[in-house]
Coordinates of C-alpha atoms and ligand atoms in Angstrom, one line a residue:
Chain A
M1 CA 31.2 69.8 -13.8
K2 CA 29.9 71.4 -11.1
L3 CA 25.7 71.1 -10.6
D4 CA 25.1 73.7 -8.2
G5 CA 22.6 76.2 -10.6
N6 CA 19.2 75.4 -11.6
R7 CA 20.2 75.5 -15.0
S8 CA 23.4 72.8 -15.4
F9 CA 20.4 70.1 -13.4
S10 CA 17.6 71.4 -15.8
I11 CA 19.8 70.6 -19.1
L12 CA 21.4 67.1 -17.1
A13 CA 17.9 65.5 -16.6
L14 CA 16.8 67.2 -20.3
A15 CA 20.2 65.1 -21.6
S16 CA 19.7 62.3 -19.9
L17 CA 15.5 62.1 -21.5
L18 CA 16.8 62.8 -25.0
A19 CA 20.0 61.0 -24.6
L20 CA 17.0 57.9 -23.8
S21 CA 14.9 58.7 -26.4
L22 CA 17.4 58.8 -29.7
F23 CA 18.7 55.1 -27.7
F24 CA 15.2 53.7 -28.6
S25 CA 14.5 55.4 -31.2
A26 CA 17.4 54.0 -32.8
V27 CA 16.5 50.6 -32.3
L28 CA 13.3 50.7 -32.8
L29 CA 13.7 52.6 -36.5
S30 CA 16.6 49.7 -37.2
V31 CA 13.1 46.8 -36.7
L32 CA 11.3 49.0 -39.0
L33 CA 13.5 49.7 -41.7
Y34 CA 14.9 45.8 -41.7
A35 CA 12.4 44.9 -44.8
S36 CA 11.6 46.5 -48.1
P37 CA 7.4 48.1 -47.8
R38 CA 6.6 44.9 -50.0
E39 CA 8.4 42.3 -47.7
F40 CA 6.9 43.8 -44.5
L41 CA 3.4 43.5 -46.0
S42 CA 3.4 40.2 -47.5
S43 CA 5.2 38.9 -44.0
L44 CA 2.7 40.5 -41.8
L45 CA -0.4 39.3 -44.0
S46 CA 1.3 35.6 -43.8
K47 CA -1.0 32.8 -42.7
E48 CA 1.5 32.1 -39.4
V49 CA 2.0 35.7 -38.5
Q50 CA -2.0 36.0 -38.9
F51 CA -2.2 33.4 -36.6
S52 CA 0.2 34.6 -33.9
I53 CA -1.6 37.4 -33.6
Q54 CA -5.6 36.3 -33.0
L55 CA -3.5 34.0 -30.4
S56 CA -1.9 36.4 -28.5
L57 CA -4.7 38.5 -28.9
A58 CA -8.0 35.6 -27.7
T59 CA -5.1 34.5 -25.0
A60 CA -4.2 37.7 -23.2
T61 CA -7.3 38.3 -23.7
I62 CA -8.8 34.9 -22.0
A63 CA -5.5 35.4 -19.2
T64 CA -7.4 38.7 -18.2
V65 CA -10.5 38.5 -17.3
A66 CA -9.4 35.1 -15.1
C67 CA -6.9 37.2 -13.8
M68 CA -9.7 40.0 -12.9
F69 CA -12.2 37.6 -12.1
F70 CA -10.1 36.1 -9.2
A71 CA -8.0 39.4 -8.4
V72 CA -10.4 42.0 -7.7
P73 CA -12.0 39.9 -4.6
A74 CA -8.5 38.5 -3.0
A75 CA -7.7 42.1 -3.3
Y76 CA -10.6 43.7 -1.7
A77 CA -10.2 40.4 0.7
L78 CA -6.2 41.7 2.0
S79 CA -7.1 45.3 1.6
R80 CA -10.4 45.0 3.7
F81 CA -10.2 42.4 6.2
S82 CA -7.4 40.9 8.8
F83 CA -7.0 37.5 9.4
R84 CA -4.2 35.3 10.4
G85 CA -2.1 34.0 8.2
K86 CA -1.8 37.7 6.2
G87 CA 1.7 38.4 6.1
A88 CA 2.3 34.9 4.4
I89 CA 0.0 35.5 1.8
D90 CA 0.7 38.9 1.3
L91 CA 4.9 37.1 0.5
L92 CA 3.7 34.4 -0.9
L93 CA 1.9 36.9 -3.8
Y94 CA 5.0 38.6 -4.2
L95 CA 6.5 35.3 -5.4
P96 CA 5.1 35.0 -8.6
I97 CA 6.3 38.9 -9.8
G98 CA 9.7 38.4 -8.2
L99 CA 10.5 35.3 -9.4
P100 CA 10.9 35.3 -13.5
P101 CA 9.1 34.0 -15.7
V102 CA 10.5 30.7 -16.9
A103 CA 11.8 29.8 -13.3
L104 CA 7.7 29.3 -13.4
G105 CA 6.2 28.3 -16.4
A106 CA 9.2 25.8 -15.2
A107 CA 7.4 25.4 -11.1
L108 CA 4.3 24.9 -13.8
L109 CA 5.8 21.7 -15.5
I110 CA 7.2 20.7 -12.2
F111 CA 2.8 20.4 -10.4
F112 CA 1.8 18.6 -13.7
G113 CA 4.2 16.0 -12.7
T114 CA 3.1 16.1 -9.4
P115 CA 0.2 12.7 -8.6
V116 CA -2.3 15.8 -8.7
G117 CA -0.8 17.7 -11.4
K118 CA -1.1 15.0 -14.0
I119 CA -4.6 14.4 -13.8
F120 CA -4.9 18.1 -15.6
S121 CA -1.5 17.8 -17.8
S122 CA -2.5 16.9 -20.4
K123 CA -5.1 19.7 -21.2
F124 CA -2.3 21.8 -20.3
V125 CA 0.9 20.8 -20.9
F126 CA 2.1 21.6 -24.7
E127 CA -1.4 23.1 -25.2
V128 CA -2.9 26.1 -25.6
P129 CA -4.3 26.6 -22.4
G130 CA -0.9 26.4 -21.3
I131 CA -0.5 29.6 -22.8
V132 CA -3.6 30.8 -20.5
L133 CA -2.6 28.9 -17.6
A134 CA 1.7 30.8 -18.0
Q135 CA -0.3 33.9 -19.0
F136 CA -2.8 33.5 -16.1
A137 CA 0.2 32.7 -13.8
V138 CA 2.5 35.6 -14.2
I139 CA -0.2 38.5 -14.2
S140 CA -2.1 37.6 -11.5
A141 CA -0.4 38.6 -7.8
L142 CA 0.6 41.2 -10.1
A143 CA -2.6 42.5 -10.8
T144 CA -4.2 41.3 -6.7
K145 CA -1.3 43.9 -5.5
I146 CA -1.8 46.8 -7.8
L147 CA -5.9 46.6 -7.1
K148 CA -4.4 46.0 -3.0
A149 CA -3.1 49.5 -3.3
T150 CA -5.8 51.1 -5.1
F151 CA -8.8 49.4 -2.7
D152 CA -6.2 50.9 0.6
S153 CA -6.3 54.1 -1.2
I154 CA -10.2 54.1 -0.8
D155 CA -11.7 55.8 2.3
E156 CA -13.8 52.1 4.3
E157 CA -15.8 55.0 4.8
Y158 CA -17.6 55.3 2.5
E159 CA -18.3 51.6 2.4
A160 CA -19.4 52.8 6.3
V161 CA -21.5 55.1 4.5
A162 CA -23.4 53.3 1.7
R163 CA -23.7 50.4 4.5
T164 CA -26.0 52.6 7.1
L165 CA -28.0 53.9 4.1
G166 CA -28.8 50.0 3.3
C167 CA -26.6 48.5 1.3
T168 CA -24.6 44.4 2.5
R169 CA -21.1 44.8 2.0
F170 CA -21.1 43.3 -1.4
Q171 CA -23.3 46.3 -2.3
A172 CA -21.8 48.6 -1.1
F173 CA -18.6 47.4 -3.0
R174 CA -20.2 47.5 -6.0
R175 CA -22.1 50.3 -6.1
V176 CA -19.3 52.8 -4.0
T177 CA -16.3 50.9 -4.2
L178 CA -15.4 49.7 -7.9
H179 CA -16.8 52.9 -8.4
L180 CA -14.1 54.8 -7.2
A181 CA -11.9 52.5 -8.1
R182 CA -12.1 53.1 -11.4
G183 CA -8.7 53.6 -12.7
G184 CA -6.7 51.2 -10.9
L185 CA -9.0 48.4 -11.9
L186 CA -8.6 50.3 -16.3
T187 CA -4.9 50.2 -15.2
T188 CA -4.0 47.0 -14.1
I189 CA -6.1 45.9 -16.4
A190 CA -3.9 47.2 -19.5
I191 CA -0.9 46.4 -17.8
S192 CA -2.3 42.7 -17.0
W193 CA -2.7 42.3 -20.4
V194 CA 0.1 43.7 -21.5
R195 CA 2.7 41.5 -19.6
A196 CA 0.2 38.6 -20.4
V197 CA 0.2 39.8 -24.8
G198 CA 3.8 39.3 -23.6
E199 CA 4.2 37.0 -22.1
F200 CA 7.0 34.2 -22.7
G201 CA 9.5 32.4 -20.2
A202 CA 6.1 31.0 -18.7
T203 CA 4.5 29.8 -21.9
V204 CA 7.5 28.2 -23.5
M205 CA 8.2 25.5 -20.4
L206 CA 4.6 24.7 -20.1
A207 CA 2.9 25.1 -23.4
G208 CA 6.0 24.9 -25.7
A209 CA 7.3 26.6 -29.0
T210 CA 4.7 24.4 -31.6
R211 CA 4.8 26.1 -35.2
M212 CA 0.5 27.1 -35.5
K213 CA -0.2 25.7 -32.7
T214 CA 1.1 27.5 -29.3
E215 CA 2.7 30.2 -31.6
T216 CA 1.7 33.4 -29.6
L217 CA 3.4 36.6 -30.6
P218 CA 6.5 36.4 -28.3
I219 CA 7.1 32.4 -29.4
A220 CA 7.0 33.8 -33.2
I221 CA 9.7 35.7 -32.6
Y222 CA 12.1 33.1 -30.9
L223 CA 11.0 30.5 -33.9
S224 CA 12.3 32.9 -36.6
L225 CA 15.2 33.3 -35.2
Q226 CA 15.5 30.3 -35.3
A227 CA 14.6 29.8 -38.4
A228 CA 17.0 32.7 -39.4
D229 CA 13.7 34.9 -40.9
V230 CA 15.2 38.1 -39.9
V231 CA 12.3 40.1 -41.6
K232 CA 9.8 38.2 -39.8
M233 CA 10.6 38.8 -36.6
S234 CA 10.8 42.8 -37.4
V235 CA 7.5 42.4 -37.9
L236 CA 6.3 40.9 -35.5
I237 CA 8.6 43.1 -33.2
I238 CA 6.4 45.6 -34.5
V239 CA 3.2 43.8 -34.1
L240 CA 4.0 43.4 -30.6
A241 CA 4.8 46.9 -30.3
V242 CA 2.0 49.1 -32.1
V243 CA -0.2 46.6 -30.1
S244 CA 1.0 47.1 -26.4
L245 CA 0.8 50.7 -27.1
A246 CA -3.1 50.6 -28.6
A247 CA -3.7 48.7 -25.3
L248 CA -2.6 51.6 -23.2
F249 CA -3.6 54.7 -24.9
L250 CA -7.0 53.2 -25.8
I251 CA -7.4 52.6 -21.8
Q252 CA -6.4 55.7 -21.1
R253 CA -7.6 58.3 -23.3
F254 CA -11.6 55.6 -23.3
G255 CA -11.7 54.1 -19.8
E256 CA -12.7 56.7 -17.9
R257 CA -15.6 56.5 -20.0
W258 CA -17.0 52.4 -19.7
P259 CA -19.6 51.9 -17.6
I260 CA -18.6 50.0 -14.5
I261 CA -21.1 46.9 -14.2
Chain B
M1 CA -36.3 56.1 21.8
I2 CA -33.2 55.7 21.3
S3 CA -30.8 54.2 24.5
V4 CA -27.1 52.7 25.0
E5 CA -26.7 51.1 28.1
D6 CA -23.2 49.7 29.3
L7 CA -21.3 49.8 25.8
N8 CA -17.9 49.0 26.2
L9 CA -15.3 49.3 23.4
R10 CA -11.2 49.0 23.3
L11 CA -9.6 50.4 20.4
G12 CA -5.9 49.8 20.9
N13 CA -5.4 52.8 23.9
F14 CA -8.5 54.0 24.1
A15 CA -12.1 52.6 25.5
L16 CA -15.4 53.7 25.3
V17 CA -16.9 52.8 29.1
D18 CA -19.9 52.1 30.2
V19 CA -21.7 54.4 28.0
N20 CA -24.9 54.7 29.0
L21 CA -27.2 57.3 26.6
R22 CA -31.2 57.5 26.2
V23 CA -32.9 60.3 23.7
G24 CA -36.2 60.1 23.6
R25 CA -38.3 60.3 20.3
G26 CA -37.5 63.5 18.3
E27 CA -35.0 65.2 20.3
H28 CA -32.6 66.8 19.5
L29 CA -29.5 65.8 22.4
V30 CA -25.7 67.1 21.4
I31 CA -22.7 65.6 23.1
L32 CA -20.0 67.8 23.7
G33 CA -16.5 66.9 24.2
P34 CA -13.3 67.6 23.2
I35 CA -10.6 66.4 20.7
G36 CA -10.1 62.6 20.6
S37 CA -12.6 61.5 23.6
G38 CA -14.2 59.2 21.7
K39 CA -17.4 60.7 20.7
T40 CA -17.1 59.4 16.3
T41 CA -15.8 55.9 17.5
L42 CA -19.6 55.6 19.7
L43 CA -21.5 57.8 16.7
K44 CA -20.0 54.5 14.9
C45 CA -21.4 52.0 17.7
I46 CA -24.9 53.3 17.2
A47 CA -24.4 53.2 13.8
G48 CA -23.1 49.6 13.5
I49 CA -20.1 50.4 12.0
Y50 CA -18.2 49.0 15.0
T51 CA -18.8 46.3 17.0
P52 CA -18.8 47.0 21.0
D53 CA -17.0 44.5 23.2
S54 CA -20.3 44.6 25.2
G55 CA -23.2 46.8 26.3
R56 CA -26.8 47.0 24.4
I57 CA -28.4 49.7 21.9
K58 CA -31.8 49.9 21.5
I59 CA -34.5 51.8 19.8
D60 CA -37.6 51.6 21.2
G61 CA -36.8 49.0 23.7
R62 CA -35.8 46.4 20.0
D63 CA -32.1 45.4 20.5
I64 CA -30.3 45.9 17.4
S65 CA -26.6 45.2 18.6
R66 CA -26.7 42.9 16.8
L67 CA -27.6 44.1 13.5
P68 CA -25.4 45.2 10.8
P69 CA -25.4 48.9 9.7
E70 CA -27.0 48.5 6.6
K71 CA -30.8 47.1 8.9
R72 CA -30.9 49.7 11.4
N73 CA -32.2 52.0 9.5
L74 CA -30.1 54.8 11.2
G75 CA -28.9 58.3 9.3
Y76 CA -25.3 58.7 10.0
V77 CA -23.5 61.8 8.8
P78 CA -19.9 61.4 9.0
Q79 CA -17.4 64.5 9.7
D80 CA -16.1 64.8 6.4
Y81 CA -19.6 64.1 4.5
K82 CA -18.1 61.2 1.9
L83 CA -20.4 62.0 -0.4
F84 CA -19.9 60.0 -2.9
P85 CA -17.8 61.8 -5.7
H86 CA -19.1 59.9 -8.9
L87 CA -22.4 60.2 -8.6
N88 CA -24.5 63.9 -8.5
V89 CA -25.7 65.4 -5.6
A90 CA -29.8 64.1 -6.7
E91 CA -28.0 60.9 -6.7
N92 CA -26.4 61.0 -3.9
V93 CA -29.9 61.8 -2.2
A94 CA -31.2 58.7 -3.5
F95 CA -28.8 56.9 -2.9
G96 CA -30.4 54.3 0.3
L97 CA -33.5 54.4 -1.8
K98 CA -32.2 53.2 -4.6
V99 CA -30.4 50.4 -2.7
R100 CA -34.3 49.7 -1.3
G101 CA -35.5 49.4 -4.6
L102 CA -38.0 51.7 -4.0
S103 CA -40.2 52.9 -6.6
D104 CA -40.6 57.1 -6.7
V105 CA -37.6 58.1 -5.5
G106 CA -37.5 61.1 -8.3
E107 CA -40.4 62.4 -5.5
R108 CA -38.5 61.9 -2.3
V109 CA -35.0 63.1 -3.3
R110 CA -36.5 66.0 -4.2
E111 CA -39.1 66.5 -1.4
V112 CA -35.2 66.2 0.6
L113 CA -33.1 68.7 -1.0
E114 CA -36.1 71.0 -0.5
L115 CA -36.1 70.6 2.8
V116 CA -32.9 70.8 2.8
G117 CA -32.4 73.8 0.7
L118 CA -30.6 73.2 -2.2
P119 CA -33.5 72.0 -4.7
E120 CA -31.5 74.1 -7.5
L121 CA -28.5 72.1 -6.9
S122 CA -29.7 68.3 -7.5
S123 CA -27.8 68.0 -11.2
R124 CA -24.5 69.5 -9.7
R125 CA -21.3 67.0 -9.1
V126 CA -20.2 67.2 -6.0
E127 CA -17.1 68.7 -5.8
Q128 CA -18.8 71.3 -6.7
L129 CA -20.8 72.2 -3.9
S130 CA -19.3 74.6 -1.1
E131 CA -18.4 72.9 1.9
G132 CA -21.7 74.1 4.3
Q133 CA -23.4 72.6 1.0
K134 CA -21.7 69.6 1.3
Q135 CA -22.8 69.1 4.7
L136 CA -26.4 69.9 3.8
V137 CA -26.1 67.4 1.3
A138 CA -25.1 64.6 3.1
I139 CA -27.2 65.5 5.6
A140 CA -30.1 64.9 3.1
R141 CA -28.5 61.7 1.9
A142 CA -29.3 60.5 5.1
L143 CA -32.8 61.3 5.8
A144 CA -33.6 60.6 2.9
I145 CA -34.3 57.2 4.5
K146 CA -36.2 58.0 7.1
P147 CA -34.1 56.9 9.7
H148 CA -34.6 56.2 13.3
V149 CA -31.8 58.8 14.3
L150 CA -30.0 61.3 13.0
L151 CA -26.0 60.6 13.9
L152 CA -23.9 64.1 13.1
D153 CA -20.6 63.6 14.0
E154 CA -19.3 67.3 14.0
P155 CA -21.1 69.4 11.9
F156 CA -19.9 72.6 12.1
A157 CA -15.7 71.8 11.8
R158 CA -15.3 72.0 8.0
L159 CA -17.4 75.5 8.3
D160 CA -16.3 79.1 8.3
S161 CA -18.1 81.4 10.6
V162 CA -21.1 82.7 8.0
A163 CA -21.8 79.1 7.0
K164 CA -22.4 77.3 10.7
A165 CA -24.7 80.2 11.7
R166 CA -26.5 79.3 8.7
L167 CA -25.8 75.7 9.6
R168 CA -27.2 75.7 13.2
G169 CA -30.6 77.7 11.3
E170 CA -30.8 74.9 9.0
L171 CA -30.3 72.2 11.3
M172 CA -33.0 73.9 13.7
R173 CA -35.5 74.1 11.4
I174 CA -34.9 70.6 9.6
H175 CA -35.5 69.4 12.9
E176 CA -38.6 71.6 13.6
Q177 CA -40.0 69.7 9.9
T178 CA -39.8 66.1 10.4
G179 CA -39.2 65.6 14.0
T180 CA -36.2 63.6 13.8
T181 CA -34.4 62.3 16.5
M182 CA -30.2 63.9 16.5
I183 CA -27.4 62.7 17.8
H184 CA -25.5 65.1 17.6
V185 CA -21.4 65.2 18.9
T186 CA -18.9 68.3 18.0
H187 CA -16.0 69.8 20.2
D188 CA -16.9 73.3 19.4
F189 CA -18.6 74.1 22.0
E190 CA -20.2 77.9 21.0
A191 CA -21.5 76.6 18.2
A192 CA -23.2 73.6 19.7
L193 CA -25.1 75.6 22.9
G194 CA -28.0 77.3 21.6
L195 CA -29.5 74.5 19.1
G196 CA -32.1 74.1 21.1
G197 CA -31.2 70.4 22.3
R198 CA -30.2 69.1 25.3
V199 CA -26.7 68.5 26.2
A200 CA -24.3 65.5 28.0
V201 CA -20.6 65.1 27.6
M202 CA -17.9 62.9 26.3
D203 CA -14.2 63.1 28.2
G204 CA -12.2 60.1 27.8
G205 CA -14.1 57.8 26.6
R206 CA -16.8 58.6 28.9
L207 CA -19.8 59.9 28.7
S208 CA -21.7 61.5 31.5
Q209 CA -25.9 63.0 30.2
E210 CA -26.8 64.2 33.9
L211 CA -27.5 68.0 34.5
P212 CA -25.8 68.8 37.9
E213 CA -22.1 67.1 35.7
V214 CA -23.2 68.6 32.1
A215 CA -22.9 72.1 33.7
R216 CA -19.4 72.1 36.1
Y217 CA -17.9 70.3 32.8
L218 CA -19.1 73.2 31.1
Q219 CA -17.8 75.7 33.4
E220 CA -14.9 74.4 33.4
R221 CA -14.3 74.3 30.4
L222 CA -16.1 77.5 29.0
G223 CA -16.4 79.4 32.7
Y224 CA -20.0 80.0 32.3
I225 CA -22.6 78.2 32.5
P226 CA -25.3 78.8 28.6
V227 CA -27.8 80.4 29.7
D228 CA -30.1 77.5 28.1
L229 CA -28.7 75.5 31.0
E230 CA -28.8 77.4 34.0
G231 CA -32.4 77.3 34.6
E232 CA -31.9 73.8 34.2
V233 CA -29.4 73.6 36.9
Ligands
ATP301 N1 -9.1 52.0 15.1 C1 -8.7 52.8 15.7 N2 -7.9 52.4 17.0 C2 -7.6 52.8 17.7 N3 -7.4 54.0 18.4 C3 -8.2 54.9 17.5 C4 -9.0 54.0 16.1 N4 -9.8 54.4 16.3 C5 -9.9 55.7 16.8 N5 -8.7 55.6 17.7 C6 -8.6 56.3 18.8 O1 -9.9 56.5 19.7 C7 -9.4 57.6 20.6 C8 -10.9 58.6 20.1 O2 -11.5 58.0 18.9 P1 -12.4 59.5 17.9 O3 -12.5 59.4 17.2 O4 -13.7 58.7 18.6 O5 -13.0 60.9 18.8 P2 -13.6 62.5 18.6 O6 -13.9 62.0 19.9 O7 -14.5 61.6 17.6 O8 -12.2 63.4 18.1 P3 -12.4 65.0 17.3 O9 -12.9 65.6 18.0 O10 -10.9 64.7 16.9 O11 -13.4 63.8 16.4 C9 -8.4 58.5 20.0 O12 -7.4 59.0 20.6 C10 -8.4 57.8 19.1 O13 -7.0 58.3 18.0
MG302 MG1 -14.5 62.5 15.4

């Protein structure tokens, strides 16, 4: 086939899109149709699934808040200041993004075996705070990078003008930059939260997979596979899909109207 | 009075070299210079956005060289205005007053918008303004804080000839009404002359305020000495 014309290229593009859509629809449909509505509902309302939903929402929210608390100022520093070792820090922050989460979790586990780590290890290893820490480890560097790109795209001259009008550096940041960064901030929150909800690898290494204790939604999928409970697995997949899509949609749809500080 | 004394600043390949400048209270100084001559850089030094390598900047004899921009009380209007897009016109003008925690903000905002001739635009979003209106709002925002000096960077750069003529009129009127000291930098020789202000020239990071030198420079660039200067040379 020769792709010289407009028509054939358009057809190819649309056909690829259709193929992808069909692929994911088929996958989703097979999950949706696996359980009968009655089985689905009773599994959804079971104590264990409800526990997983609540644990996932709570840990992901805490991890995201903690992540933003660090990532916003860190990204600002990376974007606006020049100092020695900045290149090294920039590189260091690629590590948690490039490393598979399971390796990151394993690294955390090793850290908690060191003399320094041992002081805190009983609070985190195989405990709920370990879930939050694992999620934080996976999302914080990514959030910092996205926010840095956001701040980079905002002309520093806005801050300069704000300062001539009487703002300290912090006031200029809060009154101007933060508002101009709104879109990037919301995207970062959404992406971080959704990734935290879906976090498995680092969580299973650090917090383990203990039924009704460290059983987040992805851990519950893992446990239900081990128990060969496919109905429950399909319910969990759908819950995860709905929660993630809803978060992304809500932030896109309503985020523009949220007041910033 | 504002004075710049022996100011030096190196930025990469460019340098401001031994810049000396004196502007009397209420004066309107126009600094003419070609593109890339260091006009914006000089204004940023005065505003406190850049820290010079050496030299002093004084207001009424008080050395402000080490003060951060927020403590200088200078009105800075950048080349592309930089109106805050998340705020409307009145909120932009109120910005500096609110940061100061002043009480009669609304009153002052109305007064300044009146001064620049745009009282009816106060609740307009800034992206819905014409270029000339944006320039005036940026000037109003800077004037609201009653600055010691108003620093204008290329106020005519983005305007067509009609808007330019109007802004010239507005600037002269604002200057007359407020008596604000103004330093106005531009490469637009035609538009800047006849503003009634004193003229200095800048080239390659060096500045001259001496009349004979200014006149010679203008003669070279323009091919004639503008009428406003003729009598003084
Ligand atoms: N941060 C910087 N680092 C290095 N060089 C710079 C920096 N800022 C400006 N320059 C250079 O300094 C020179 C003077 O810049 P400046 O913006 O002050 O010129 P200008 O007279 O305002 O020009 P224009 O009429 O185009 O606005 C230019 O050659 C510019 O490339
Ligand atoms: Mg300039």
